[in-house]
PDB file of C-alpha atoms and ligand atoms in Angstrom:
ATOM      1  CA  LYS A   1     127.276-192.290 -15.652  1.00 77.00           C
ATOM      2  CA  PRO A   2     126.744-191.975 -19.431  1.00 88.00           C
ATOM      3  CA  TRP A   3     123.436-192.821 -21.119  1.00 95.00           C
ATOM      4  CA  ILE A   4     124.040-196.185 -22.787  1.00 96.00           C
ATOM      5  CA  LEU A   5     122.613-197.594 -25.975  1.00 98.00           C
ATOM      6  CA  GLY A   6     122.929-201.436 -26.306  1.00 98.00           C
ATOM      7  CA  LEU A   7     123.506-202.441 -29.899  1.00 98.00           C
ATOM      8  CA  THR A   8     122.956-206.089 -30.851  1.00 97.00           C
ATOM      9  CA  GLY A   9     122.004-208.345 -33.621  1.00 96.00           C
ATOM     10  CA  GLY A  10     122.692-211.842 -34.860  1.00 94.00           C
ATOM     11  CA  ILE A  11     125.809-212.930 -36.634  1.00 93.00           C
ATOM     12  CA  GLY A  12     126.416-210.905 -39.813  1.00 94.00           C
ATOM     13  CA  SER A  13     123.504-208.669 -39.093  1.00 96.00           C
ATOM     14  CA  GLY A  14     125.533-205.470 -39.538  1.00 96.00           C
ATOM     15  CA  LYS A  15     126.432-204.497 -35.906  1.00 97.00           C
ATOM     16  CA  THR A  16     129.974-203.605 -36.831  1.00 96.00           C
ATOM     17  CA  ALA A  17     128.946-201.578 -39.902  1.00 97.00           C
ATOM     18  CA  ALA A  18     126.307-199.712 -37.866  1.00 98.00           C
ATOM     19  CA  ALA A  19     128.638-199.140 -34.828  1.00 98.00           C
ATOM     20  CA  ASN A  20     131.473-197.895 -37.074  1.00 98.00           C
ATOM     21  CA  HIS A  21     129.092-195.230 -38.482  1.00 98.00           C
ATOM     22  CA  PHE A  22     127.913-194.146 -35.021  1.00 98.00           C
ATOM     23  CA  ALA A  23     131.610-193.872 -34.173  1.00 98.00           C
ATOM     24  CA  ARG A  24     132.110-191.600 -37.295  1.00 98.00           C
ATOM     25  CA  LEU A  25     129.329-189.345 -35.855  1.00 98.00           C
ATOM     26  CA  GLY A  26     131.479-188.945 -32.758  1.00 97.00           C
ATOM     27  CA  ILE A  27     129.818-191.506 -30.412  1.00 98.00           C
ATOM     28  CA  HIS A  28     131.932-193.459 -28.039  1.00 97.00           C
ATOM     29  CA  VAL A  29     131.608-197.185 -28.848  1.00 98.00           C
ATOM     30  CA  VAL A  30     132.629-200.054 -26.515  1.00 97.00           C
ATOM     31  CA  ASP A  31     132.743-203.569 -27.895  1.00 96.00           C
ATOM     32  CA  ALA A  32     131.927-206.403 -25.370  1.00 94.00           C
ATOM     33  CA  ASP A  33     133.884-208.874 -27.341  1.00 92.00           C
ATOM     34  CA  GLN A  34     136.986-206.717 -27.200  1.00 93.00           C
ATOM     35  CA  ALA A  35     136.568-206.269 -23.455  1.00 94.00           C
ATOM     36  CA  ALA A  36     136.416-210.073 -23.110  1.00 92.00           C
ATOM     37  CA  ARG A  37     139.827-210.262 -24.872  1.00 93.00           C
ATOM     38  CA  TRP A  38     141.367-207.502 -22.907  1.00 95.00           C
ATOM     39  CA  VAL A  39     140.680-208.974 -19.505  1.00 95.00           C
ATOM     40  CA  VAL A  40     142.849-212.048 -20.362  1.00 95.00           C
ATOM     41  CA  GLU A  41     145.836-210.157 -21.830  1.00 95.00           C
ATOM     42  CA  PRO A  42     149.324-210.896 -20.456  1.00 95.00           C
ATOM     43  CA  GLY A  43     149.818-208.952 -17.193  1.00 92.00           C
ATOM     44  CA  ARG A  44     146.207-208.969 -16.235  1.00 91.00           C
ATOM     45  CA  PRO A  45     145.335-210.913 -13.021  1.00 90.00           C
ATOM     46  CA  ALA A  46     142.674-213.148 -14.820  1.00 95.00           C
ATOM     47  CA  LEU A  47     145.421-214.688 -16.976  1.00 96.00           C
ATOM     48  CA  GLN A  48     147.506-215.636 -13.954  1.00 95.00           C
ATOM     49  CA  GLN A  49     144.516-217.273 -12.295  1.00 96.00           C
ATOM     50  CA  ILE A  50     143.553-219.219 -15.414  1.00 97.00           C
ATOM     51  CA  VAL A  51     147.196-220.539 -15.691  1.00 96.00           C
ATOM     52  CA  GLU A  52     147.175-221.530 -11.979  1.00 96.00           C
ATOM     53  CA  HIS A  53     143.865-223.304 -12.481  1.00 96.00           C
ATOM     54  CA  PHE A  54     144.420-225.095 -15.868  1.00 95.00           C
ATOM     55  CA  GLY A  55     148.218-225.238 -15.980  1.00 95.00           C
ATOM     56  CA  PRO A  56     150.774-223.721 -18.416  1.00 95.00           C
ATOM     57  CA  GLY A  57     149.165-225.811 -21.290  1.00 94.00           C
ATOM     58  CA  VAL A  58     146.727-222.959 -21.899  1.00 95.00           C
ATOM     59  CA  LEU A  59     149.578-220.570 -22.662  1.00 96.00           C
ATOM     60  CA  HIS A  60     151.311-219.949 -25.908  1.00 94.00           C
ATOM     61  CA  GLU A  61     154.400-217.663 -25.825  1.00 94.00           C
ATOM     62  CA  GLY A  62     153.081-216.065 -22.691  1.00 93.00           C
ATOM     63  CA  ALA A  63     149.598-215.316 -24.016  1.00 95.00           C
ATOM     64  CA  LEU A  64     146.404-217.152 -23.636  1.00 96.00           C
ATOM     65  CA  ASN A  65     146.033-220.005 -26.091  1.00 95.00           C
ATOM     66  CA  ARG A  66     142.171-219.715 -26.678  1.00 92.00           C
ATOM     67  CA  ALA A  67     141.922-222.954 -28.608  1.00 93.00           C
ATOM     68  CA  ALA A  68     143.598-224.916 -25.760  1.00 94.00           C
ATOM     69  CA  LEU A  69     141.371-223.253 -23.130  1.00 94.00           C
ATOM     70  CA  ARG A  70     138.215-223.880 -25.248  1.00 91.00           C
ATOM     71  CA  GLU A  71     139.135-227.506 -25.403  1.00 91.00           C
ATOM     72  CA  ARG A  72     139.471-227.773 -21.605  1.00 91.00           C
ATOM     73  CA  ILE A  73     136.054-226.264 -20.891  1.00 91.00           C
ATOM     74  CA  PHE A  74     134.390-228.070 -23.781  1.00 87.00           C
ATOM     75  CA  LEU A  75     135.312-231.367 -22.142  1.00 84.00           C
ATOM     76  CA  ASP A  76     134.201-230.332 -18.550  1.00 91.00           C
ATOM     77  CA  PRO A  77     131.075-228.179 -17.865  1.00 91.00           C
ATOM     78  CA  ASN A  78     132.404-227.610 -14.332  1.00 95.00           C
ATOM     79  CA  GLU A  79     135.498-225.952 -15.800  1.00 95.00           C
ATOM     80  CA  ARG A  80     133.359-223.869 -17.913  1.00 93.00           C
ATOM     81  CA  ILE A  81     131.411-222.664 -14.967  1.00 94.00           C
ATOM     82  CA  TRP A  82     134.629-221.934 -13.101  1.00 96.00           C
ATOM     83  CA  LEU A  83     135.865-219.840 -16.022  1.00 95.00           C
ATOM     84  CA  GLU A  84     132.640-217.912 -16.379  1.00 92.00           C
ATOM     85  CA  ARG A  85     132.586-217.120 -12.653  1.00 94.00           C
ATOM     86  CA  LEU A  86     135.977-215.734 -13.002  1.00 96.00           C
ATOM     87  CA  LEU A  87     135.598-213.816 -16.250  1.00 94.00           C
ATOM     88  CA  HIS A  88     132.063-212.396 -16.266  1.00 90.00           C
ATOM     89  CA  PRO A  89     132.442-209.956 -13.394  1.00 92.00           C
ATOM     90  CA  LEU A  90     135.752-208.809 -14.871  1.00 94.00           C
ATOM     91  CA  ILE A  91     134.329-208.345 -18.221  1.00 92.00           C
ATOM     92  CA  ARG A  92     131.421-206.393 -16.716  1.00 91.00           C
ATOM     93  CA  ALA A  93     133.830-204.151 -14.840  1.00 93.00           C
ATOM     94  CA  GLU A  94     135.970-203.688 -17.962  1.00 95.00           C
ATOM     95  CA  VAL A  95     132.907-202.672 -20.067  1.00 94.00           C
ATOM     96  CA  ALA A  96     131.715-200.311 -17.390  1.00 93.00           C
ATOM     97  CA  ALA A  97     135.217-198.654 -17.077  1.00 94.00           C
ATOM     98  CA  HIS A  98     135.367-198.107 -20.870  1.00 95.00           C
ATOM     99  CA  LEU A  99     131.782-196.764 -21.009  1.00 95.00           C
ATOM    100  CA  ALA A 100     132.541-194.302 -18.237  1.00 94.00           C
ATOM    101  CA  ASP A 101     135.273-192.804 -20.480  1.00 94.00           C
ATOM    102  CA  ALA A 102     132.641-191.531 -22.867  1.00 94.00           C
ATOM    103  CA  GLU A 103     132.643-187.826 -23.646  1.00 94.00           C
ATOM    104  CA  SER A 104     129.962-188.044 -26.258  1.00 95.00           C
ATOM    105  CA  PRO A 105     126.284-187.281 -25.478  1.00 95.00           C
ATOM    106  CA  TYR A 106     125.650-190.997 -25.170  1.00 96.00           C
ATOM    107  CA  ALA A 107     127.735-194.178 -25.448  1.00 97.00           C
ATOM    108  CA  ILE A 108     127.088-197.468 -27.218  1.00 98.00           C
ATOM    109  CA  LEU A 109     127.764-200.925 -25.924  1.00 97.00           C
ATOM    110  CA  VAL A 110     127.985-203.384 -28.896  1.00 97.00           C
ATOM    111  CA  SER A 111     127.398-206.886 -27.829  1.00 96.00           C
ATOM    112  CA  PRO A 112     126.343-209.948 -29.950  1.00 92.00           C
ATOM    113  CA  LEU A 113     125.048-211.592 -26.751  1.00 90.00           C
ATOM    114  CA  LEU A 114     123.261-208.549 -25.253  1.00 94.00           C
ATOM    115  CA  VAL A 115     120.063-210.493 -24.965  1.00 92.00           C
ATOM    116  CA  GLU A 116     121.474-213.919 -24.185  1.00 88.00           C
ATOM    117  CA  SER A 117     123.805-212.620 -21.446  1.00 84.00           C
ATOM    118  CA  GLY A 118     121.284-210.401 -19.702  1.00 86.00           C
ATOM    119  CA  GLN A 119     123.516-207.405 -20.502  1.00 88.00           C
ATOM    120  CA  TYR A 120     120.412-205.647 -21.941  1.00 93.00           C
ATOM    121  CA  ARG A 121     119.288-204.911 -18.323  1.00 91.00           C
ATOM    122  CA  GLN A 122     122.351-202.715 -17.793  1.00 90.00           C
ATOM    123  CA  VAL A 123     121.736-200.395 -20.757  1.00 95.00           C
ATOM    124  CA  ASP A 124     119.225-197.557 -21.037  1.00 96.00           C
ATOM    125  CA  ARG A 125     117.868-198.468 -24.552  1.00 97.00           C
ATOM    126  CA  VAL A 126     118.354-201.439 -26.909  1.00 98.00           C
ATOM    127  CA  LEU A 127     118.841-201.094 -30.636  1.00 98.00           C
ATOM    128  CA  VAL A 128     118.588-204.346 -32.634  1.00 98.00           C
ATOM    129  CA  VAL A 129     120.151-204.583 -36.083  1.00 98.00           C
ATOM    130  CA  ASP A 130     117.730-206.994 -37.813  1.00 97.00           C
ATOM    131  CA  VAL A 131     118.035-208.750 -41.113  1.00 96.00           C
ATOM    132  CA  PRO A 132     116.110-211.470 -42.854  1.00 94.00           C
ATOM    133  CA  GLU A 133     117.811-214.784 -42.276  1.00 93.00           C
ATOM    134  CA  ALA A 134     118.580-215.535 -45.952  1.00 94.00           C
ATOM    135  CA  LEU A 135     120.435-212.133 -46.247  1.00 95.00           C
ATOM    136  CA  GLN A 136     122.148-212.776 -42.900  1.00 95.00           C
ATOM    137  CA  VAL A 137     123.541-216.147 -44.130  1.00 95.00           C
ATOM    138  CA  GLU A 138     124.506-214.675 -47.537  1.00 95.00           C
ATOM    139  CA  ARG A 139     126.473-211.705 -45.949  1.00 95.00           C
ATOM    140  CA  THR A 140     128.190-213.801 -43.359  1.00 94.00           C
ATOM    141  CA  VAL A 141     129.233-216.475 -45.889  1.00 94.00           C
ATOM    142  CA  GLY A 142     130.569-213.647 -48.125  1.00 93.00           C
ATOM    143  CA  ARG A 143     132.496-211.996 -45.335  1.00 92.00           C
ATOM    144  CA  ASP A 144     133.950-215.058 -43.541  1.00 90.00           C
ATOM    145  CA  LEU A 145     134.230-217.301 -46.624  1.00 88.00           C
ATOM    146  CA  THR A 146     132.790-220.109 -44.620  1.00 90.00           C
ATOM    147  CA  SER A 147     130.012-222.524 -45.470  1.00 93.00           C
ATOM    148  CA  GLU A 148     126.275-221.838 -45.172  1.00 94.00           C
ATOM    149  CA  GLU A 149     126.067-224.940 -43.027  1.00 94.00           C
ATOM    150  CA  GLN A 150     128.470-223.516 -40.485  1.00 93.00           C
ATOM    151  CA  VAL A 151     126.648-220.151 -40.339  1.00 93.00           C
ATOM    152  CA  ARG A 152     123.312-221.971 -39.708  1.00 94.00           C
ATOM    153  CA  ALA A 153     124.917-223.887 -36.845  1.00 92.00           C
ATOM    154  CA  ILE A 154     125.904-220.616 -35.248  1.00 90.00           C
ATOM    155  CA  LEU A 155     122.475-219.167 -35.795  1.00 91.00           C
ATOM    156  CA  LYS A 156     120.992-222.077 -33.902  1.00 89.00           C
ATOM    157  CA  VAL A 157     123.016-221.275 -30.699  1.00 87.00           C
ATOM    158  CA  GLN A 158     122.150-217.535 -30.787  1.00 89.00           C
ATOM    159  CA  ALA A 159     118.890-216.069 -29.623  1.00 91.00           C
ATOM    160  CA  SER A 160     116.186-216.301 -32.218  1.00 91.00           C
ATOM    161  CA  ARG A 161     115.279-213.246 -34.331  1.00 92.00           C
ATOM    162  CA  GLU A 162     111.938-213.099 -32.417  1.00 93.00           C
ATOM    163  CA  GLU A 163     113.538-213.310 -29.036  1.00 94.00           C
ATOM    164  CA  ARG A 164     115.995-210.545 -29.756  1.00 95.00           C
ATOM    165  CA  LEU A 165     113.252-208.321 -31.172  1.00 96.00           C
ATOM    166  CA  ARG A 166     111.183-208.752 -27.990  1.00 96.00           C
ATOM    167  CA  HIS A 167     113.921-206.788 -26.255  1.00 96.00           C
ATOM    168  CA  ALA A 168     114.272-204.116 -28.810  1.00 97.00           C
ATOM    169  CA  ASP A 169     113.344-200.483 -28.239  1.00 97.00           C
ATOM    170  CA  ASP A 170     114.399-199.581 -31.765  1.00 98.00           C
ATOM    171  CA  VAL A 171     115.006-201.796 -34.846  1.00 98.00           C
ATOM    172  CA  LEU A 172     117.248-201.069 -37.727  1.00 98.00           C
ATOM    173  CA  LEU A 173     116.188-203.252 -40.564  1.00 97.00           C
ATOM    174  CA  ASN A 174     119.442-203.662 -42.587  1.00 97.00           C
ATOM    175  CA  ASP A 175     117.974-205.149 -45.732  1.00 97.00           C
ATOM    176  CA  HIS A 176     119.258-202.370 -48.152  1.00 97.00           C
ATOM    177  CA  ASP A 177     122.695-201.282 -49.140  1.00 97.00           C
ATOM    178  CA  LEU A 178     125.346-199.716 -46.862  1.00 97.00           C
ATOM    179  CA  ALA A 179     124.426-196.199 -47.780  1.00 98.00           C
ATOM    180  CA  TRP A 180     120.918-196.831 -46.631  1.00 98.00           C
ATOM    181  CA  LEU A 181     122.253-198.393 -43.377  1.00 98.00           C
ATOM    182  CA  GLN A 182     124.305-195.303 -42.731  1.00 98.00           C
ATOM    183  CA  ALA A 183     121.250-192.993 -43.318  1.00 98.00           C
ATOM    184  CA  GLU A 184     119.340-195.031 -40.850  1.00 98.00           C
ATOM    185  CA  VAL A 185     122.123-194.661 -38.245  1.00 98.00           C
ATOM    186  CA  GLU A 186     122.095-190.893 -38.784  1.00 98.00           C
ATOM    187  CA  ARG A 187     118.320-190.815 -38.290  1.00 98.00           C
ATOM    188  CA  LEU A 188     118.639-192.918 -35.130  1.00 98.00           C
ATOM    189  CA  HIS A 189     121.611-190.717 -33.900  1.00 97.00           C
ATOM    190  CA  ARG A 190     119.431-187.541 -34.159  1.00 97.00           C
ATOM    191  CA  PHE A 191     116.634-189.319 -32.321  1.00 97.00           C
ATOM    192  CA  TYR A 192     119.003-190.355 -29.488  1.00 97.00           C
ATOM    193  CA  LEU A 193     120.270-186.822 -29.176  1.00 96.00           C
ATOM    194  CA  THR A 194     116.690-185.516 -28.700  1.00 94.00           C
ATOM    195  CA  LEU A 195     116.075-188.237 -26.105  1.00 91.00           C
ATOM    196  CA  ARG A 196     119.204-186.981 -24.309  1.00 81.00           C
ATOM    197  CA  GLY A 197     118.015-183.382 -24.617  1.00 70.00           C
ATOM    198  CA  GLY A 198     121.655-182.227 -24.895  1.00 56.00           C
ATOM    199  CA  ARG A 199     122.568-183.577 -21.452  1.00 59.00           C
ATOM    200  CA  GLN A 200     126.072-185.045 -21.036  1.00 50.00           C
TER     201      GLN A 200
HETATM  202  P1  ATP B 301     129.344-210.498 -36.334  1.00 59.37           P
HETATM  203  O1  ATP B 301     128.409-210.645 -35.304  1.00 59.37           O
HETATM  204  O2  ATP B 301     129.507-211.845 -37.098  1.00 59.37           O
HETATM  205  O3  ATP B 301     130.634-209.829 -36.025  1.00 59.37           O
HETATM  206  P2  ATP B 301     128.124-208.096 -37.463  1.00 59.37           P
HETATM  207  O4  ATP B 301     126.797-208.061 -36.991  1.00 59.37           O
HETATM  208  O5  ATP B 301     129.116-207.148 -36.855  1.00 59.37           O
HETATM  209  O6  ATP B 301     128.709-209.554 -37.507  1.00 59.37           O
HETATM  210  P3  ATP B 301     128.929-206.897 -40.044  1.00 59.37           P
HETATM  211  O7  ATP B 301     130.361-207.466 -39.974  1.00 59.37           O
HETATM  212  O8  ATP B 301     128.804-205.509 -39.785  1.00 59.37           O
HETATM  213  O9  ATP B 301     128.025-207.784 -39.064  1.00 59.37           O
HETATM  214  O10 ATP B 301     128.315-207.271 -41.512  1.00 59.37           O
HETATM  215  C1  ATP B 301     128.429-208.532 -42.018  1.00 59.37           C
HETATM  216  C2  ATP B 301     128.907-208.416 -43.496  1.00 59.37           C
HETATM  217  O11 ATP B 301     127.822-207.720 -44.147  1.00 59.37           O
HETATM  218  C3  ATP B 301     130.064-207.461 -43.597  1.00 59.37           C
HETATM  219  O12 ATP B 301     130.859-207.962 -44.639  1.00 59.37           O
HETATM  220  C4  ATP B 301     129.414-206.135 -43.991  1.00 59.37           C
HETATM  221  O13 ATP B 301     130.311-205.327 -44.755  1.00 59.37           O
HETATM  222  C5  ATP B 301     128.201-206.540 -44.780  1.00 59.37           C
HETATM  223  N1  ATP B 301     127.077-205.612 -44.738  1.00 59.37           N
HETATM  224  C6  ATP B 301     126.534-205.119 -43.627  1.00 59.37           C
HETATM  225  N2  ATP B 301     125.462-204.372 -43.874  1.00 59.37           N
HETATM  226  C7  ATP B 301     125.351-204.364 -45.283  1.00 59.37           C
HETATM  227  C8  ATP B 301     124.485-203.726 -46.111  1.00 59.37           C
HETATM  228  N3  ATP B 301     123.537-202.928 -45.734  1.00 59.37           N
HETATM  229  N4  ATP B 301     124.680-203.948 -47.458  1.00 59.37           N
HETATM  230  C9  ATP B 301     125.707-204.757 -47.830  1.00 59.37           C
HETATM  231  N5  ATP B 301     126.601-205.351 -47.085  1.00 59.37           N
HETATM  232  C10 ATP B 301     126.360-205.220 -45.724  1.00 59.37           C
END
């Protein structure tokens, strides 16, 4: 079983930018959001079960129509619970399988909801990418070309900065430029290598 670093942070904090740089250093990165999409791909058993449960209205050209499914579970909390009970164990298994493929000295699980979902209990160490809220909103608006209001609405449903930091072993304060972020990633990477003591 590989040694796993959980990487999390709020929306637009710089998780992807940090993870991409760890990957450039040769570290195996698994994205929890991607795993959540893979388990409902055509041909996977979960999609079949979702269609049997909700009907063909949640399909579009053979693939899952996320908007349609979202609407169904938004209107009915019981349906949301049904879906979560189906998907959560599958996503957990998918994530574990991809982490097990790691050949690097350690592996990274990137998850925006590491704290909210309790996934932090399944990793060996937690790195939080932290950013002052004003900068977080500015960067997210710049990236997604969305409104500040919309970003603030998402911030409200995510864990607070304080709550996330309570679970952090390490903090990467991403309040400088990208070159600085990368230098911080390299510093942390060297530190994680010493923690691992060269073990695979
Ligand atoms: P989400 O949870 O929404 O996917 P994220 O945490 O993965 O967000 P990124 O996409 O990595 O965040 O970063 C958000 C935006 O801010 C991106 O456009 C990214 O290029 C930019 N960014 C990240 N870090 C810096 C930095 N240090 N300096 C300037 N821009 C940055």
